[in-house]
mmCIF file of C-alpha atoms and ligand atoms in Angstrom:
data_model
loop_
_atom_site.group_PDB
_atom_site.id
_atom_site.type_symbol
_atom_site.label_atom_id
_atom_site.label_comp_id
_atom_site.label_asym_id
_atom_site.label_seq_id
_atom_site.Cartn_x
_atom_site.Cartn_y
_atom_site.Cartn_z
ATOM 1 C CA MET A 1 88.217 106.046 125.938
ATOM 2 C CA THR A 2 89.215 103.163 123.494
ATOM 3 C CA ALA A 3 90.765 104.345 120.056
ATOM 4 C CA PRO A 4 89.409 102.678 116.955
ATOM 5 C CA ALA A 5 91.477 101.201 114.525
ATOM 6 C CA TYR A 6 94.090 103.695 112.750
ATOM 7 C CA PRO A 7 96.821 101.419 111.997
ATOM 8 C CA HIS A 8 99.343 103.814 110.437
ATOM 9 C CA ARG A 9 102.614 105.465 112.224
ATOM 10 C CA HIS A 10 102.220 108.505 110.249
ATOM 11 C CA LEU A 11 99.619 110.810 108.427
ATOM 12 C CA LEU A 12 101.221 111.789 105.220
ATOM 13 C CA GLY A 13 98.028 111.916 103.122
ATOM 14 C CA ILE A 14 94.373 110.866 102.296
ATOM 15 C CA GLU A 15 95.448 108.588 99.064
ATOM 16 C CA PRO A 16 96.817 105.673 101.141
ATOM 17 C CA LEU A 17 94.070 105.507 103.591
ATOM 18 C CA GLU A 18 91.047 103.203 103.819
ATOM 19 C CA ALA A 19 87.329 104.423 104.453
ATOM 20 C CA SER A 20 87.524 102.753 107.763
ATOM 21 C CA HIS A 21 90.883 104.894 108.538
ATOM 22 C CA ILE A 22 89.254 107.962 107.916
ATOM 23 C CA GLN A 23 86.207 107.048 109.650
ATOM 24 C CA ALA A 24 88.326 106.137 112.847
ATOM 25 C CA VAL A 25 89.754 109.614 112.763
ATOM 26 C CA LEU A 26 86.190 110.972 112.428
ATOM 27 C CA ASP A 27 85.293 109.171 115.312
ATOM 28 C CA THR A 28 87.675 109.961 117.698
ATOM 29 C CA ALA A 29 87.544 113.846 116.712
ATOM 30 C CA GLU A 30 83.836 113.484 117.691
ATOM 31 C CA ALA A 31 84.565 111.816 120.897
ATOM 32 C CA LEU A 32 87.314 114.184 121.938
ATOM 33 C CA ARG A 33 85.545 117.445 120.735
ATOM 34 C CA GLU A 34 83.466 117.740 124.311
ATOM 35 C CA VAL A 35 86.789 118.417 125.984
ATOM 36 C CA LEU A 36 87.018 121.634 124.276
ATOM 37 C CA ASP A 37 83.407 122.367 125.933
ATOM 38 C CA ARG A 38 84.663 121.902 129.299
ATOM 39 C CA PRO A 39 85.485 124.713 131.773
ATOM 40 C CA ILE A 40 89.045 123.148 132.106
ATOM 41 C CA LYS A 41 89.943 121.974 128.581
ATOM 42 C CA LYS A 42 92.705 119.489 129.541
ATOM 43 C CA VAL A 43 93.117 116.008 129.458
ATOM 44 C CA PRO A 44 96.398 114.057 130.368
ATOM 45 C CA ALA A 45 96.234 111.623 127.392
ATOM 46 C CA LEU A 46 99.854 112.770 125.884
ATOM 47 C CA ARG A 47 101.463 113.515 128.977
ATOM 48 C CA GLY A 48 105.318 112.730 128.369
ATOM 49 C CA LYS A 49 104.890 112.938 124.543
ATOM 50 C CA THR A 50 106.712 115.821 122.601
ATOM 51 C CA VAL A 51 105.541 117.381 119.375
ATOM 52 C CA VAL A 52 107.716 119.656 117.233
ATOM 53 C CA ASN A 53 105.485 121.755 114.636
ATOM 54 C CA LEU A 54 107.949 122.622 111.980
ATOM 55 C CA PHE A 55 106.308 125.118 109.552
ATOM 56 C CA TYR A 56 108.110 126.238 106.551
ATOM 57 C CA GLU A 57 105.241 128.057 105.231
ATOM 58 C CA ALA A 58 102.763 130.751 106.970
ATOM 59 C CA SER A 59 99.879 129.329 108.523
ATOM 60 C CA THR A 60 97.183 130.681 111.209
ATOM 61 C CA ARG A 61 94.547 127.838 111.245
ATOM 62 C CA THR A 62 97.042 124.756 110.972
ATOM 63 C CA ARG A 63 99.566 126.045 113.358
ATOM 64 C CA ALA A 64 97.293 127.294 115.972
ATOM 65 C CA SER A 65 94.916 124.404 116.265
ATOM 66 C CA PHE A 66 97.722 122.067 116.388
ATOM 67 C CA GLU A 67 99.310 123.795 119.148
ATOM 68 C CA ILE A 68 95.935 124.197 120.915
ATOM 69 C CA ALA A 69 95.322 120.356 120.280
ATOM 70 C CA GLU A 70 98.625 119.600 121.833
ATOM 71 C CA LYS A 71 98.026 121.446 124.941
ATOM 72 C CA VAL A 72 94.388 120.157 125.280
ATOM 73 C CA LEU A 73 96.330 116.554 125.390
ATOM 74 C CA SER A 74 99.050 117.769 127.549
ATOM 75 C CA ALA A 75 101.714 117.137 125.158
ATOM 76 C CA ASP A 76 105.022 119.247 125.136
ATOM 77 C CA SER A 77 105.315 120.854 122.147
ATOM 78 C CA LEU A 78 107.172 123.767 120.444
ATOM 79 C CA SER A 79 106.587 125.575 117.232
ATOM 80 C CA ILE A 80 109.622 126.479 114.733
ATOM 81 C CA ALA A 81 109.101 129.372 112.514
ATOM 82 C CA THR A 82 111.703 128.829 109.861
ATOM 83 C CA SER A 83 111.724 132.514 109.077
ATOM 84 C CA THR A 84 113.489 132.548 112.552
ATOM 85 C CA SER A 85 115.643 129.501 112.499
ATOM 86 C CA SER A 86 118.924 128.018 111.152
ATOM 87 C CA VAL A 87 116.948 127.362 107.924
ATOM 88 C CA GLN A 88 117.724 130.997 107.110
ATOM 89 C CA LYS A 89 121.423 130.194 107.230
ATOM 90 C CA GLY A 90 121.019 127.698 104.604
ATOM 91 C CA GLU A 91 120.174 124.553 106.429
ATOM 92 C CA THR A 92 118.292 121.879 104.647
ATOM 93 C CA LEU A 93 115.040 120.023 105.726
ATOM 94 C CA LEU A 94 116.913 116.890 106.787
ATOM 95 C CA ASP A 95 119.524 118.428 108.649
ATOM 96 C CA THR A 96 116.823 120.491 110.373
ATOM 97 C CA ALA A 97 114.715 117.487 111.216
ATOM 98 C CA LYS A 98 117.749 115.173 112.107
ATOM 99 C CA ASN A 99 119.069 118.035 114.674
ATOM 100 C CA LEU A 100 115.248 118.426 116.329
ATOM 101 C CA GLU A 101 114.944 114.528 116.306
ATOM 102 C CA ALA A 102 118.444 114.604 118.395
ATOM 103 C CA MET A 103 116.302 116.422 121.267
ATOM 104 C CA ASN A 104 114.100 113.151 121.007
ATOM 105 C CA PRO A 105 110.689 114.378 120.229
ATOM 106 C CA ASP A 106 107.978 111.931 119.583
ATOM 107 C CA MET A 107 106.268 113.878 116.546
ATOM 108 C CA ILE A 108 107.241 116.124 113.770
ATOM 109 C CA VAL A 109 104.278 118.061 112.230
ATOM 110 C CA LEU A 110 105.404 119.619 108.933
ATOM 111 C CA ARG A 111 104.297 122.093 106.681
ATOM 112 C CA HIS A 112 106.283 122.726 103.471
ATOM 113 C CA SER A 113 106.343 124.425 99.968
ATOM 114 C CA ALA A 114 107.579 120.900 98.396
ATOM 115 C CA SER A 115 105.142 118.036 97.278
ATOM 116 C CA GLY A 116 106.594 114.846 98.952
ATOM 117 C CA ALA A 117 108.413 116.588 102.107
ATOM 118 C CA ALA A 118 106.474 114.677 104.551
ATOM 119 C CA HIS A 119 107.149 111.476 102.779
ATOM 120 C CA PHE A 120 110.889 112.625 102.743
ATOM 121 C CA LEU A 121 110.986 112.903 106.474
ATOM 122 C CA ALA A 122 108.920 109.792 107.055
ATOM 123 C CA ARG A 123 111.547 107.698 105.234
ATOM 124 C CA HIS A 124 114.531 109.513 107.156
ATOM 125 C CA CYS A 125 113.133 110.173 110.740
ATOM 126 C CA ARG A 126 112.003 107.698 113.511
ATOM 127 C CA SER A 127 109.474 110.291 115.104
ATOM 128 C CA ALA A 128 105.877 110.021 113.803
ATOM 129 C CA ILE A 129 105.108 112.549 110.788
ATOM 130 C CA VAL A 130 102.339 114.530 110.020
ATOM 131 C CA ASN A 131 101.699 116.325 106.912
ATOM 132 C CA ALA A 132 100.395 119.932 107.767
ATOM 133 C CA GLY A 133 100.425 120.544 103.933
ATOM 134 C CA ASP A 134 102.986 119.735 101.264
ATOM 135 C CA GLY A 135 103.259 122.180 98.269
ATOM 136 C CA ALA A 136 100.135 121.250 95.811
ATOM 137 C CA HIS A 137 100.136 117.831 96.982
ATOM 138 C CA GLU A 138 97.863 117.022 100.111
ATOM 139 C CA HIS A 139 96.694 118.737 103.244
ATOM 140 C CA PRO A 140 94.974 115.688 105.115
ATOM 141 C CA THR A 141 93.924 117.012 108.164
ATOM 142 C CA GLN A 142 91.968 119.869 106.138
ATOM 143 C CA ALA A 143 90.188 117.427 104.326
ATOM 144 C CA LEU A 144 89.612 115.527 107.733
ATOM 145 C CA LEU A 145 88.171 118.574 109.477
ATOM 146 C CA ASP A 146 86.074 119.555 106.331
ATOM 147 C CA ALA A 147 84.586 115.888 106.506
ATOM 148 C CA LEU A 148 83.794 116.188 110.195
ATOM 149 C CA THR A 149 82.095 119.545 109.717
ATOM 150 C CA LEU A 150 80.214 117.857 106.358
ATOM 151 C CA ARG A 151 78.905 114.758 108.643
ATOM 152 C CA GLN A 152 77.839 116.946 111.791
ATOM 153 C CA ARG A 153 75.668 118.891 109.718
ATOM 154 C CA LYS A 154 74.275 116.354 107.228
ATOM 155 C CA GLY A 155 74.595 113.156 109.118
ATOM 156 C CA ARG A 156 76.446 111.377 106.642
ATOM 157 C CA LEU A 157 79.102 111.542 103.687
ATOM 158 C CA GLU A 158 77.926 109.001 101.610
ATOM 159 C CA GLY A 159 75.874 110.280 98.496
ATOM 160 C CA LEU A 160 76.670 113.793 99.224
ATOM 161 C CA ARG A 161 77.356 115.835 96.212
ATOM 162 C CA VAL A 162 80.025 118.352 96.528
ATOM 163 C CA ALA A 163 81.116 120.774 94.168
ATOM 164 C CA ILE A 164 84.723 121.698 94.443
ATOM 165 C CA VAL A 165 85.446 125.060 92.901
ATOM 166 C CA GLY A 166 88.542 127.093 91.966
ATOM 167 C CA ASP A 167 92.192 126.762 91.886
ATOM 168 C CA VAL A 168 92.265 123.149 91.680
ATOM 169 C CA LEU A 169 95.583 122.999 90.126
ATOM 170 C CA HIS A 170 97.607 124.397 93.182
ATOM 171 C CA SER A 171 95.156 123.038 95.660
ATOM 172 C CA ARG A 172 96.442 120.268 98.107
ATOM 173 C CA VAL A 173 92.980 120.872 99.740
ATOM 174 C CA ALA A 174 91.097 119.987 96.485
ATOM 175 C CA ARG A 175 93.300 116.801 96.245
ATOM 176 C CA SER A 176 92.904 115.652 99.784
ATOM 177 C CA ASN A 177 89.317 116.261 99.956
ATOM 178 C CA LEU A 178 88.909 114.400 96.349
ATOM 179 C CA TRP A 179 90.296 111.381 97.776
ATOM 180 C CA LEU A 180 88.642 111.488 101.022
ATOM 181 C CA LEU A 181 85.150 112.230 99.546
ATOM 182 C CA THR A 182 85.254 109.759 96.887
ATOM 183 C CA LYS A 183 86.553 106.914 99.363
ATOM 184 C CA MET A 184 83.535 107.869 101.753
ATOM 185 C CA GLY A 185 80.925 107.608 98.810
ATOM 186 C CA ALA A 186 80.498 111.266 98.106
ATOM 187 C CA LYS A 187 79.954 112.366 94.326
ATOM 188 C CA VAL A 188 82.526 115.053 93.900
ATOM 189 C CA THR A 189 82.465 117.772 90.817
ATOM 190 C CA LEU A 190 85.659 119.900 90.251
ATOM 191 C CA CYS A 191 85.088 123.234 88.716
ATOM 192 C CA ALA A 192 87.864 125.681 87.547
ATOM 193 C CA PRO A 193 89.357 127.577 84.655
ATOM 194 C CA PRO A 194 90.794 125.256 81.768
ATOM 195 C CA THR A 195 94.160 126.721 82.940
ATOM 196 C CA LEU A 196 93.743 125.845 86.301
ATOM 197 C CA MET A 197 92.589 122.391 86.363
ATOM 198 C CA PRO A 198 95.191 119.530 86.392
ATOM 199 C CA PRO A 199 95.438 117.493 83.254
ATOM 200 C CA GLY A 200 94.179 113.883 84.010
ATOM 201 C CA ILE A 201 92.346 114.616 87.046
ATOM 202 C CA GLU A 202 89.215 113.904 85.179
ATOM 203 C CA THR A 203 90.117 110.354 85.549
ATOM 204 C CA LEU A 204 89.083 110.624 89.429
ATOM 205 C CA ALA A 205 86.053 113.180 88.913
ATOM 206 C CA PRO A 206 83.869 114.862 86.490
ATOM 207 C CA THR A 207 85.033 118.176 85.742
ATOM 208 C CA THR A 208 83.692 121.578 84.349
ATOM 209 C CA SER A 209 84.666 125.188 83.553
ATOM 210 C CA ARG A 210 80.870 126.374 84.438
ATOM 211 C CA ILE A 211 80.607 126.960 88.010
ATOM 212 C CA GLU A 212 76.648 126.834 87.639
ATOM 213 C CA GLU A 213 76.628 123.395 86.255
ATOM 214 C CA ALA A 214 79.110 122.399 89.536
ATOM 215 C CA VAL A 215 76.924 123.860 92.012
ATOM 216 C CA GLU A 216 73.505 123.070 90.559
ATOM 217 C CA GLY A 217 71.803 120.669 93.077
ATOM 218 C CA ALA A 218 74.955 120.265 95.338
ATOM 219 C CA ASP A 219 74.665 119.518 99.020
ATOM 220 C CA ALA A 220 78.015 121.354 99.637
ATOM 221 C CA ILE A 221 80.308 123.660 97.776
ATOM 222 C CA MET A 222 84.083 124.030 98.904
ATOM 223 C CA MET A 223 85.359 127.039 97.307
ATOM 224 C CA LEU A 224 89.364 127.247 96.986
ATOM 225 C CA ARG A 225 91.693 130.128 97.390
ATOM 226 C CA ILE A 226 93.168 131.591 94.159
ATOM 227 C CA GLN A 227 96.808 130.826 95.225
ATOM 228 C CA GLN A 228 98.561 133.956 93.671
ATOM 229 C CA GLU A 229 101.947 132.978 95.746
ATOM 230 C CA ARG A 230 102.229 129.670 93.591
ATOM 231 C CA MET A 231 101.283 131.389 90.166
ATOM 232 C CA THR A 232 104.136 131.610 87.649
ATOM 233 C CA GLY A 233 102.188 132.848 84.572
ATOM 234 C CA GLY A 234 98.911 134.424 83.626
ATOM 235 C CA TYR A 235 96.088 131.794 84.527
ATOM 236 C CA PHE A 236 93.086 134.394 84.189
ATOM 237 C CA PRO A 237 92.781 137.900 82.524
ATOM 238 C CA THR A 238 92.183 139.793 86.008
ATOM 239 C CA LEU A 239 90.568 138.992 89.718
ATOM 240 C CA ARG A 240 87.667 141.029 88.476
ATOM 241 C CA GLU A 241 87.029 138.894 85.806
ATOM 242 C CA TYR A 242 87.885 135.697 87.885
ATOM 243 C CA HIS A 243 85.301 136.804 90.383
ATOM 244 C CA ALA A 244 82.631 137.426 87.585
ATOM 245 C CA ARG A 245 83.153 134.085 85.939
ATOM 246 C CA PHE A 246 83.887 131.689 89.114
ATOM 247 C CA GLY A 247 82.955 133.517 92.040
ATOM 248 C CA LEU A 248 80.601 132.096 94.479
ATOM 249 C CA THR A 249 77.761 134.630 94.767
ATOM 250 C CA GLU A 250 74.402 134.645 96.366
ATOM 251 C CA GLU A 251 72.530 134.073 92.857
ATOM 252 C CA ARG A 252 74.854 130.912 92.376
ATOM 253 C CA VAL A 253 74.168 129.645 95.847
ATOM 254 C CA ARG A 254 70.677 129.865 95.169
ATOM 255 C CA LEU A 255 71.521 127.013 92.145
ATOM 256 C CA ALA A 256 72.553 124.548 94.838
ATOM 257 C CA LYS A 257 70.183 122.548 97.188
ATOM 258 C CA LYS A 258 68.336 124.730 99.880
ATOM 259 C CA ASP A 259 70.384 123.421 102.820
ATOM 260 C CA VAL A 260 73.613 123.966 100.969
ATOM 261 C CA LEU A 261 76.773 124.277 102.927
ATOM 262 C CA ILE A 262 79.298 126.504 102.018
ATOM 263 C CA LEU A 263 82.878 125.524 102.999
ATOM 264 C CA HIS A 264 86.228 127.387 102.439
ATOM 265 C CA PRO A 265 89.501 126.204 104.101
ATOM 266 C CA GLY A 266 91.103 129.869 104.212
ATOM 267 C CA PRO A 267 92.593 132.185 103.964
ATOM 268 C CA MET A 268 89.683 133.615 102.059
ATOM 269 C CA ASN A 269 90.322 136.130 98.831
ATOM 270 C CA ARG A 270 86.737 138.041 99.811
ATOM 271 C CA GLY A 271 85.565 139.583 96.519
ATOM 272 C CA VAL A 272 87.685 137.029 94.412
ATOM 273 C CA GLU A 273 86.516 133.455 94.855
ATOM 274 C CA ILE A 274 83.813 134.183 97.318
ATOM 275 C CA ALA A 275 81.389 137.209 97.896
ATOM 276 C CA SER A 276 81.491 138.446 101.652
ATOM 277 C CA GLU A 277 77.466 137.953 101.841
ATOM 278 C CA VAL A 278 78.312 134.322 100.925
ATOM 279 C CA ALA A 279 81.346 133.702 103.316
ATOM 280 C CA ASP A 280 79.519 135.233 106.156
ATOM 281 C CA GLY A 281 75.729 134.274 105.017
ATOM 282 C CA PRO A 282 73.445 131.722 106.447
ATOM 283 C CA TYR A 283 74.903 128.646 104.615
ATOM 284 C CA SER A 284 78.379 129.439 105.503
ATOM 285 C CA VAL A 285 80.241 126.643 107.919
ATOM 286 C CA ILE A 286 83.750 128.311 107.787
ATOM 287 C CA LEU A 287 84.052 128.921 111.075
ATOM 288 C CA ASP A 288 82.951 125.642 112.078
ATOM 289 C CA GLN A 289 85.491 124.127 110.130
ATOM 290 C CA VAL A 290 88.144 126.126 111.829
ATOM 291 C CA THR A 291 86.703 124.878 115.310
ATOM 292 C CA ASN A 292 86.518 121.195 114.171
ATOM 293 C CA GLY A 293 90.190 121.674 113.039
ATOM 294 C CA VAL A 294 91.160 121.394 116.815
ATOM 295 C CA ALA A 295 88.896 118.342 117.154
ATOM 296 C CA VAL A 296 90.583 116.433 114.208
ATOM 297 C CA ARG A 297 94.439 117.399 114.878
ATOM 298 C CA MET A 298 93.410 115.972 118.702
ATOM 299 C CA ALA A 299 92.385 112.692 117.184
ATOM 300 C CA VAL A 300 95.496 112.642 115.002
ATOM 301 C CA LEU A 301 97.894 113.225 117.795
ATOM 302 C CA TYR A 302 95.708 111.015 120.154
ATOM 303 C CA LEU A 303 95.778 107.963 117.392
ATOM 304 C CA LEU A 304 99.270 108.260 116.445
ATOM 305 C CA LEU A 305 101.007 108.913 119.824
ATOM 306 C CA GLY A 306 99.083 105.867 121.712
ATOM 307 C CA GLY A 307 96.833 108.319 123.461
ATOM 308 C CA ALA A 308 94.510 104.907 124.156
ATOM 309 C CA GLU A 309 97.220 103.520 126.534
ATOM 310 C CA ALA A 310 97.781 106.911 128.357
ATOM 311 C CA ALA A 311 93.990 107.809 128.515
HETATM 312 N N1 CP B 401 93.558 125.986 105.780
HETATM 313 C C1 CP B 401 94.543 126.505 106.025
HETATM 314 O O1 CP B 401 95.698 125.589 105.765
HETATM 315 O O2 CP B 401 95.088 127.447 106.739
HETATM 316 P P1 CP B 401 96.470 128.103 107.243
HETATM 317 O O3 CP B 401 97.005 128.442 105.986
HETATM 318 O O4 CP B 401 96.124 129.405 107.906
HETATM 319 O O5 CP B 401 96.969 126.905 107.943
#
């Protein structure tokens, strides 16, 4: 296949991308997705390329889907869990990356708790860097897979009304989706308790602390995980009260459009930000998001590692 235009060496975030670059990733993911339905899910596009998955934070979906995408495209890859690496002996991020680079990989996929960690590696390393989530800053491949899911189901992104609801303050998923959806012409409303809404974000999108207002007439509702591991204070009284005020229930889903889509990046706190009946209900596309995660990560690997030359 001929790769559409994606002019960047790295994928560090959605903010620096233009709509045409986002389109290029989505179109490539759409084209590569059929490989996953073949009896033998393997193409030689990235034969001879080496990818290091370097994860400083826990992950199920992102890490597994990068690993599967690398195998399907025939890249050689290895995953470093920092809990069993020399990070435990105090080695810094830069020393770790430099030592891995001494083994000559073509790409490092990085998840890190510090905002800007992927940008830092991009400044100091010669490998292509993919941000697999940096602190509360960005999670670009998540927004891309969310967009692919919306586009498949709705046929477009432009003009869609999307409510993003929950712990916006700590959410890199919310930030990347806000950038992506607004660049692609969707209309985003952010909803969170005032304590979990970042100051100043109302310059980028309308905000509300009433979930009913956010979801009314929505084409899609993206629920965000309450990130207790990043909370240092009391942002709301109890999880039970949070669910009562901000949880997505069947009753609240009925305020949205009849063909609304329900998304969640996972992992879910069932009974907190989302009721189980909604997570497992007819409007949920949560597992489609996971499937599309493999296709989007294949597209990112392919575009950044010059798959067009090898295919
Ligand atoms: N959505 C997401 O990033 O999930 P993981 O933390 O399991 O990778």
